[in-house]
Amino acid sequence: MASSSTDVNHVNSSDLRKRLPNNPAMPQKADSVDAARQAVMELNLEEEHADKDEKEKRTYGRTPDGTIFTVPETHDMVSQLLSPKHPKNLTDIVVIGILTAHVSFLLLFPKSISIPLYAVLFTFWRFGYNGGIGFLLREQSLYNSIVNWAKKSGIFEKPSTGKNTKPHLYTSLKKELETKIPKDYSFEDAPLEYNVWLLFRRLCDLILLCDFVSYCCFAAACGGTPDGEFFGLTVTRWTVGIGLILFNLWVKLDAHRVVKDYAWYWGDFFFLIDQELTFDGVFEMAPHPMYSVGYAGFYGISLMAASYKVLFISIFAHAAQFAFLALVENPHIDKIYNPPPPRKRLSEDRGNDPDFSSIGEVEPNAVEANGLGRTTSNSAPSTEPPHIRDIIGLENLDLYRVIDISAILLQFYIYTFAVLTPSTSVYQTFFLANAAFWRFWYSIGIGYLLDRQSKKKKWTRHFIKYGETTEEAWRQWKGVYHLSMTMCYASFAVAAYKMYSLPPDWEYGASLLRHVLGTALIVLQLWTQVSMYESLGEFNWFFGDFFFDQGPKLSYSGIYRFLNNPERVIGLAGVWGAGIMTWSKSIFLLALLSHGLSLCFIQFVERPHMHKRYGQRLRGDSGVSKTFRSSLPGPLKKWQDNMDKTFEDAVDWIEEIVDSTAPKLAINYDHFVKHTKTFVKDYPARVSFTRLAPDMADFDTKDYSIEVEGTISSNQASVDKISGREGDMARTKAFRGAQFQPAILEYGAPIKVRWTAPLNHSKKDWIGLYMLADNSSRDVTRISSQGRWIATSQGAYDSARPDQGQLVSDKQTIRWSKDGKGSPLMTGEVEFSGDKLWWTTGVFEFRYHHDGMHNVMAISEPFEVRISRFDEDDVEVDTNGSMRSAVEQTLIPVVQNCFDRDPEIAPSAPDEAFGGLVEREGKFAKRVVFGIWQMFGLEFAPSVVKADGNVRNLAWRICNAKQVLAPYSMSTSNSARGGRSTPTEAKC
């Protein structure tokens, strides 16, 4: 095939652009993956600007190994299946037959049968879509499993090669695919990845079409007109429903216009097309439009059917689609299009910073707008790492912090008070007034403080006046804002609770519909707030640019790509949802008050500050506004411009009034503040059932062996065994009567395993790593390896994961016995590293298993993984009496092991920055803090490692922590030599 190295021409990048356009059906192999990427980008750019008809322009793609090929034009599933312009084949007839059978059930069976039947059918096809296709795509993304299966099965190999045992299937596939693609495509020459994708498309066509048809049939079976519904409501219901369906159709067509069949059918899971795409139209309206607003048609059909059954199954389908997005597509998008930035080498940092050798303290205002509190890349490294504790999120909850415990206690108080008091008019009025007070404080009180901070730095000046720093002012501000926001929404929630009562009959009127809509609006607000926080970061969430004057940095990413200020439109959807669910005039008025005050805050506090700070950098129209405005006819555009001008004039008039009355209000407000200033932030597991292999008797376990080779830990690990807690006789080194020495290996260091097996051993043999105490049987392993296993033979499994770590596979050797007889055996070598290791200390063993099962053929000698304690009494200090350098040198190999010795993320020097993957993957930081705990007896949070960013900062933190904790610790080394010692100051 063209995907093999023997059938693809290897050419350099300069020849690629000449050869491929002349012979589009014949792929070309680039010298390297980078050369292929560059060539594909240039070829697609040339085609985009070429003076050709759109139908004559070609698209070029590349496979993961650097093979460049012409991507033939394909068509969407509906036109391909139903349009008479496109040729038909056997699979089209099968799909049409299955769809016809689905529709015929609607005519053959009564509603009592058809409704549950279609519910089961739709659930089946939806699971096939989000579960089945999702599983296949995830396996393809992680392990290239689908392509590996195709290679192993040989169904795409030419029968003449002798590798294809199903020549009739090969002929059928060739006819099937070439019938659909008559131009620029040859089944024999196309890359394997592209042919596999075409076959995968046919499966997707079947599942997606059956999914939609079974849903429509279910809606038709459930549809009807509610009893007593007047004609006007029926017309409105159908009009809105049809409008939503037409909007859904536009979303799908516009999305297909941008991404084409390549992304529509998840082509980037198989091959890549490097080109510049303009994500306009619907992609400026909503995130992931095909999965978000692209499901509006489902709710339109639910409205037309007037059935709660259809509505609930639509919600189920939409939720399943979002799960598919979160678990399958988003991880792959991050992997392909958003890889972590390459780690800056130490030489690059020094080259960009002439003052690298001078290490100064970080200024309080030297923080970036992303809220991480780090120095910029061109600033001098800090001798004191920045503070990194965030406030927002359950993962940042700290009961030792004043703001967290205050927020919890106040919420507990108000929720308990609401539950324990009756819902009388007196208590309802109290809770409504309480909610209104907190809303006024959150919008007007906090707004005034921010306005004074923006114009006069009043908040910061107050703390500096009393000898505090700007960082302290910033921390106190975050606490006040977080507590105010928490109480504002908590008080609204308890007010809604007091005004709510369960409906006596859920089917009467619109009770059920109100609860569905209310819940949807609350979920929408929660999603909006989370999206805003993810885009802004903690720094901007707390209005950091009101407090620090670093260079303006604007980024319209995340939800801000679609809306300039999401809180203006959907950021308070939840308060209206609560109003709909309670159906209370008081809650509706409270929601109106909340939304109105929030708009005033945005207009009179945020907007002036943004204009002052960023000026012309501010965007005029949001993505949604731009898309909506471009679709309006001319007269409506003119009318909208006039309305915008009128609104802006009205706002300017109100601002003039506010500016003239502000000094008078400020005097009274200062008096109020003075009397109230006491107010106080996988790898998938290997799971199988054990059974005895039928051919076990054909193999002699004496022919199997395992030898372990790893990085030996320091001698201190042996000394650590003597803790001082033993009896007198046990405090000396044990005498050994044999030459055996126990293996004590480094924490996280790669471990090599050499194995031997008979010549006819199973190709599915595998080696697993286990804790010694996890298995009671020496013959059968009865516990999952949890991904810590490697196959002995290359390509024995469909997934690529079992092959990761293979160094030598199935090499024939001779084993000589004592009497000089040699017996031929197979040998090999594998290396366990990274995720295939245990990231803890203990005693372990390797087990050799037979034929993909858990029958044990050989077990290695047990070995121990231990982290040596850092001996403060046996290190050299520098001229200042500090042992920081010794801590740095001790940490370097541990951190490198914890980062899998990957040069892209593991530092080679103390002041070299960690790679970007450390920020994204939390496992690396967790490995490091475990090692620090074992070496130094200090417990750090993983976020500390991410924030410090290099070993030098981490060593400083360790020395500083040991110095702070010295009065509360005992010297382990001294106690081991003779009992307790008095606390001494750490030499840091």
Coordinates of N, CA and C in Angstrom, one line a residue, residues 498-626:
K498 N -37.6 30.3 50.2 CA -38.8 30.7 51.1 C -40.0 31.0 50.3
M499 N -39.9 31.4 49.1 CA -41.0 31.7 48.2 C -41.5 30.5 47.4
Y500 N -40.8 29.4 47.5 CA -41.1 28.3 46.6 C -42.0 27.3 47.3
S501 N -42.9 26.6 46.6 CA -43.7 25.5 47.1 C -43.9 24.5 46.0
L502 N -43.8 23.3 46.4 CA -44.0 22.2 45.4 C -45.4 22.2 44.7
P503 N -45.5 22.1 43.4 CA -46.8 22.1 42.8 C -47.6 20.8 43.2
P504 N -48.9 21.0 43.6 CA -49.7 19.8 44.0 C -49.9 18.8 42.8
D505 N -49.9 19.3 41.6 CA -50.0 18.4 40.4 C -49.0 18.8 39.4
W506 N -48.1 18.0 39.1 CA -47.0 18.3 38.2 C -47.5 18.4 36.7
E507 N -48.6 17.7 36.5 CA -49.1 17.7 35.1 C -50.1 18.8 34.8
Y508 N -50.5 19.6 35.9 CA -51.4 20.7 35.7 C -50.7 21.9 35.2
G509 N -51.3 22.5 34.1 CA -50.7 23.7 33.6 C -49.3 23.5 33.1
A510 N -48.5 24.5 33.4 CA -47.1 24.5 32.9 C -46.1 24.3 34.1
S511 N -46.5 23.6 35.1 CA -45.7 23.3 36.3 C -44.4 22.6 35.9
L512 N -44.5 21.5 35.2 CA -43.3 20.8 34.8 C -42.4 21.6 33.8
L513 N -43.1 22.3 32.9 CA -42.3 23.1 31.9 C -41.5 24.2 32.7
R514 N -42.2 24.8 33.7 CA -41.5 25.9 34.4 C -40.2 25.4 35.1
H515 N -40.3 24.2 35.7 CA -39.2 23.6 36.4 C -38.1 23.2 35.4
V516 N -38.4 22.7 34.2 CA -37.4 22.4 33.2 C -36.7 23.7 32.7
L517 N -37.5 24.7 32.4 CA -36.9 25.9 31.9 C -36.1 26.6 33.0
G518 N -36.6 26.6 34.2 CA -35.8 27.2 35.3 C -34.5 26.5 35.6
T519 N -34.6 25.2 35.6 CA -33.3 24.4 35.8 C -32.3 24.7 34.7
A520 N -32.8 24.8 33.4 CA -32.0 25.1 32.3 C -31.3 26.4 32.4
L521 N -32.0 27.4 32.9 CA -31.4 28.8 33.0 C -30.4 28.8 34.2
I522 N -30.7 28.0 35.2 CA -29.7 28.0 36.3 C -28.4 27.3 35.8
V523 N -28.6 26.2 35.1 CA -27.4 25.5 34.5 C -26.6 26.5 33.6
L524 N -27.4 27.2 32.8 CA -26.8 28.2 31.8 C -25.9 29.2 32.6
Q525 N -26.4 29.7 33.7 CA -25.6 30.7 34.5 C -24.4 30.1 35.1
L526 N -24.5 28.8 35.6 CA -23.4 28.2 36.2 C -22.3 28.0 35.1
W527 N -22.7 27.5 33.9 CA -21.8 27.3 32.8 C -21.1 28.6 32.4
T528 N -21.9 29.7 32.4 CA -21.4 31.0 32.0 C -20.3 31.5 33.0
Q529 N -20.6 31.3 34.3 CA -19.7 31.7 35.3 C -18.4 30.9 35.2
V530 N -18.5 29.6 35.1 CA -17.3 28.8 34.9 C -16.5 29.2 33.7
S531 N -17.2 29.4 32.6 CA -16.5 29.8 31.4 C -15.8 31.1 31.5
M532 N -16.5 32.1 32.2 CA -15.8 33.4 32.4 C -14.6 33.2 33.3
Y533 N -14.7 32.4 34.3 CA -13.5 32.2 35.2 C -12.3 31.5 34.5
E534 N -12.7 30.6 33.6 CA -11.6 29.9 32.9 C -10.9 30.8 31.9
S535 N -11.7 31.8 31.3 CA -11.1 32.7 30.4 C -10.3 33.8 31.1
L536 N -10.9 34.3 32.2 CA -10.3 35.5 32.9 C -9.1 35.0 33.8
G537 N -9.2 33.9 34.4 CA -8.3 33.5 35.4 C -8.6 34.3 36.7
E538 N -7.9 33.9 37.8 CA -8.2 34.4 39.1 C -7.9 35.9 39.2
F539 N -6.8 36.3 38.5 CA -6.4 37.7 38.6 C -7.5 38.7 38.0
N540 N -8.0 38.4 36.8 CA -9.0 39.3 36.2 C -10.4 39.0 36.8
W541 N -10.6 37.8 37.4 CA -11.9 37.6 38.0 C -12.1 38.5 39.2
F542 N -11.0 38.9 39.9 CA -11.1 39.8 41.0 C -10.7 41.2 40.6
F543 N -10.8 41.5 39.3 CA -10.5 42.9 38.8 C -9.1 43.3 39.1
G544 N -8.1 42.4 38.8 CA -6.8 42.7 39.1 C -6.2 44.0 38.4
D545 N -6.7 44.3 37.2 CA -6.2 45.5 36.5 C -6.6 46.8 37.1
F546 N -7.5 46.7 38.1 CA -7.8 47.9 38.9 C -6.7 48.2 40.0
F547 N -5.9 47.2 40.2 CA -4.9 47.3 41.3 C -3.5 47.3 40.9
F548 N -3.2 46.7 39.7 CA -1.9 46.7 39.2 C -1.8 47.3 37.8
D549 N -0.7 48.0 37.5 CA -0.6 48.8 36.3 C 0.4 48.1 35.3
Q550 N 0.4 46.8 35.2 CA 1.2 46.2 34.2 C 0.6 46.5 32.8
G551 N 1.4 46.2 31.8 CA 1.0 46.6 30.4 C -0.3 46.0 30.1
P552 N -1.2 46.7 29.4 CA -2.5 46.2 29.0 C -2.4 44.9 28.1
K553 N -3.2 43.9 28.5 CA -3.2 42.7 27.6 C -4.6 42.3 27.5
L554 N -5.1 42.3 26.3 CA -6.5 42.0 26.0 C -6.5 40.7 25.2
S555 N -7.4 39.8 25.6 CA -7.5 38.5 24.8 C -8.9 38.1 24.8
Y556 N -9.5 38.1 23.6 CA -10.9 37.6 23.5 C -11.0 36.1 23.2
S557 N -10.7 35.4 24.3 CA -10.7 33.9 24.1 C -11.9 33.3 24.9
G558 N -12.1 32.0 24.7 CA -13.2 31.4 25.5 C -14.5 32.0 25.2
I559 N -15.3 32.2 26.2 CA -16.6 32.7 26.0 C -16.6 34.2 25.5
Y560 N -15.5 34.9 25.8 CA -15.4 36.3 25.4 C -15.2 36.4 23.8
R561 N -15.0 35.3 23.2 CA -14.9 35.3 21.7 C -16.3 35.6 21.2
F562 N -17.3 35.2 21.9 CA -18.7 35.3 21.4 C -19.4 36.5 22.0
L563 N -19.1 36.9 23.2 CA -19.8 38.0 23.9 C -18.8 38.9 24.5
N564 N -18.9 40.2 24.3 CA -18.0 41.1 25.0 C -18.1 41.1 26.5
N565 N -19.3 40.9 27.0 CA -19.6 40.9 28.4 C -20.7 39.9 28.7
P566 N -20.3 38.6 28.9 CA -21.4 37.6 29.0 C -22.3 37.8 30.2
E567 N -21.9 38.5 31.2 CA -22.7 38.7 32.4 C -23.8 39.7 32.1
R568 N -23.7 40.5 31.0 CA -24.7 41.4 30.7 C -26.0 40.7 30.1
V569 N -25.7 39.6 29.5 CA -26.9 38.9 28.8 C -27.3 37.6 29.5
I570 N -26.3 36.7 29.6 CA -26.7 35.3 30.2 C -26.0 35.1 31.5
G571 N -25.2 36.0 32.1 CA -24.6 35.8 33.3 C -25.5 35.8 34.5
L572 N -26.7 36.3 34.4 CA -27.7 36.2 35.4 C -29.0 35.4 35.0
A573 N -28.8 34.5 34.1 CA -29.9 33.7 33.7 C -30.5 32.9 34.8
G574 N -29.7 32.5 35.8 CA -30.1 31.7 36.9 C -31.1 32.4 37.8
V575 N -31.0 33.7 38.0 CA -32.0 34.4 38.9 C -33.4 34.4 38.2
W576 N -33.4 34.5 36.9 CA -34.7 34.5 36.2 C -35.2 33.0 36.2
G577 N -34.3 32.1 36.2 CA -34.7 30.7 36.3 C -35.4 30.4 37.6
A578 N -34.8 31.0 38.7 CA -35.4 30.8 40.0 C -36.8 31.5 40.0
G579 N -36.9 32.6 39.4 CA -38.2 33.3 39.3 C -39.3 32.5 38.6
I580 N -38.8 31.8 37.5 CA -39.8 31.0 36.8 C -40.2 29.7 37.6
M581 N -39.2 29.1 38.3 CA -39.5 28.0 39.1 C -40.5 28.3 40.3
T582 N -40.2 29.4 41.0 CA -41.1 29.8 42.1 C -42.4 30.4 41.6
W583 N -42.4 31.0 40.5 CA -43.5 31.7 39.9 C -44.0 32.8 40.9
S584 N -43.1 33.5 41.5 CA -43.4 34.5 42.5 C -43.1 35.9 42.0
K585 N -44.0 36.8 42.2 CA -43.8 38.2 41.8 C -42.6 38.8 42.6
S586 N -42.4 38.4 43.8 CA -41.3 39.0 44.6 C -40.0 38.5 44.1
I587 N -39.9 37.3 43.7 CA -38.6 36.8 43.1 C -38.4 37.4 41.7
F588 N -39.4 37.6 41.0 CA -39.2 38.2 39.7 C -38.7 39.7 39.9
L589 N -39.3 40.4 40.8 CA -38.8 41.7 41.1 C -37.4 41.7 41.6
L590 N -37.0 40.7 42.4 CA -35.7 40.6 42.9 C -34.7 40.3 41.8
A591 N -35.2 39.5 40.8 CA -34.3 39.1 39.7 C -34.2 40.4 38.8
L592 N -35.2 41.2 38.6 CA -35.1 42.4 37.9 C -34.2 43.4 38.5
L593 N -34.3 43.5 39.8 CA -33.4 44.4 40.6 C -31.9 43.9 40.4
S594 N -31.7 42.6 40.5 CA -30.3 42.0 40.3 C -29.8 42.3 39.0
H595 N -30.6 42.1 38.0 CA -30.1 42.3 36.6 C -29.9 43.8 36.3
G596 N -30.8 44.6 36.8 CA -30.6 46.0 36.6 C -29.4 46.6 37.2
L597 N -29.1 46.2 38.5 CA -27.9 46.7 39.2 C -26.7 46.1 38.6
S598 N -26.7 44.9 38.1 CA -25.6 44.3 37.4 C -25.2 45.1 36.1
L599 N -26.3 45.5 35.4 CA -26.0 46.3 34.2 C -25.5 47.7 34.5
C600 N -25.9 48.3 35.6 CA -25.4 49.5 36.1 C -23.9 49.4 36.5
F601 N -23.6 48.3 37.1 CA -22.2 48.1 37.5 C -21.3 48.0 36.3
I602 N -21.8 47.2 35.3 CA -21.0 47.1 34.0 C -20.8 48.5 33.3
Q603 N -21.9 49.2 33.3 CA -22.0 50.5 32.5 C -21.2 51.6 33.2
F604 N -21.2 51.7 34.5 CA -20.7 52.8 35.2 C -19.4 52.5 35.9
V605 N -19.0 51.2 36.1 CA -17.7 50.9 36.7 C -16.8 50.2 35.8
E606 N -17.2 49.1 35.2 CA -16.3 48.3 34.3 C -16.0 49.1 33.0
R607 N -17.1 49.6 32.4 CA -16.9 50.2 31.1 C -15.9 51.4 31.1
P608 N -16.1 52.4 32.0 CA -15.1 53.5 32.0 C -13.7 53.0 32.3
H609 N -13.5 52.1 33.2 CA -12.2 51.6 33.5 C -11.6 50.9 32.3
M610 N -12.4 50.1 31.6 CA -11.8 49.4 30.4 C -11.4 50.4 29.3
H611 N -12.2 51.5 29.1 CA -11.9 52.5 28.1 C -10.7 53.3 28.5
K612 N -10.5 53.5 29.8 CA -9.3 54.2 30.3 C -8.1 53.4 30.1
R613 N -8.2 52.1 30.4 CA -7.0 51.2 30.4 C -6.6 50.8 29.0
Y614 N -7.6 50.4 28.2 CA -7.3 49.8 26.9 C -7.7 50.6 25.7
G615 N -8.5 51.6 25.9 CA -8.8 52.5 24.8 C -9.2 51.9 23.5
Q616 N -8.5 52.1 22.4 CA -8.9 51.6 21.1 C -8.7 50.1 21.0
R617 N -8.1 49.5 21.9 CA -7.9 48.0 21.8 C -9.2 47.3 22.1
L618 N -10.2 48.0 22.7 CA -11.5 47.3 22.9 C -12.2 47.0 21.7
R619 N -12.8 45.8 21.6 CA -13.5 45.4 20.4 C -14.9 46.1 20.4
G620 N -15.3 46.5 19.2 CA -16.6 47.1 19.1 C -17.8 46.1 19.2
D621 N -17.8 45.2 18.2 CA -18.9 44.2 18.2 C -18.4 42.8 18.6
S622 N -19.3 42.1 19.4 CA -18.9 40.8 19.8 C -19.2 39.8 18.6
G623 N -18.8 38.6 18.8 CA -19.0 37.6 17.7 C -20.4 37.4 17.4
V624 N -21.3 37.3 18.4 CA -22.7 37.2 18.2 C -23.3 38.4 17.5
S625 N -22.9 39.6 17.9 CA -23.4 40.8 17.3 C -23.0 40.9 15.8
K626 N -21.7 40.5 15.6 CA -21.2 40.6 14.2 C -22.0 39.7 13.3

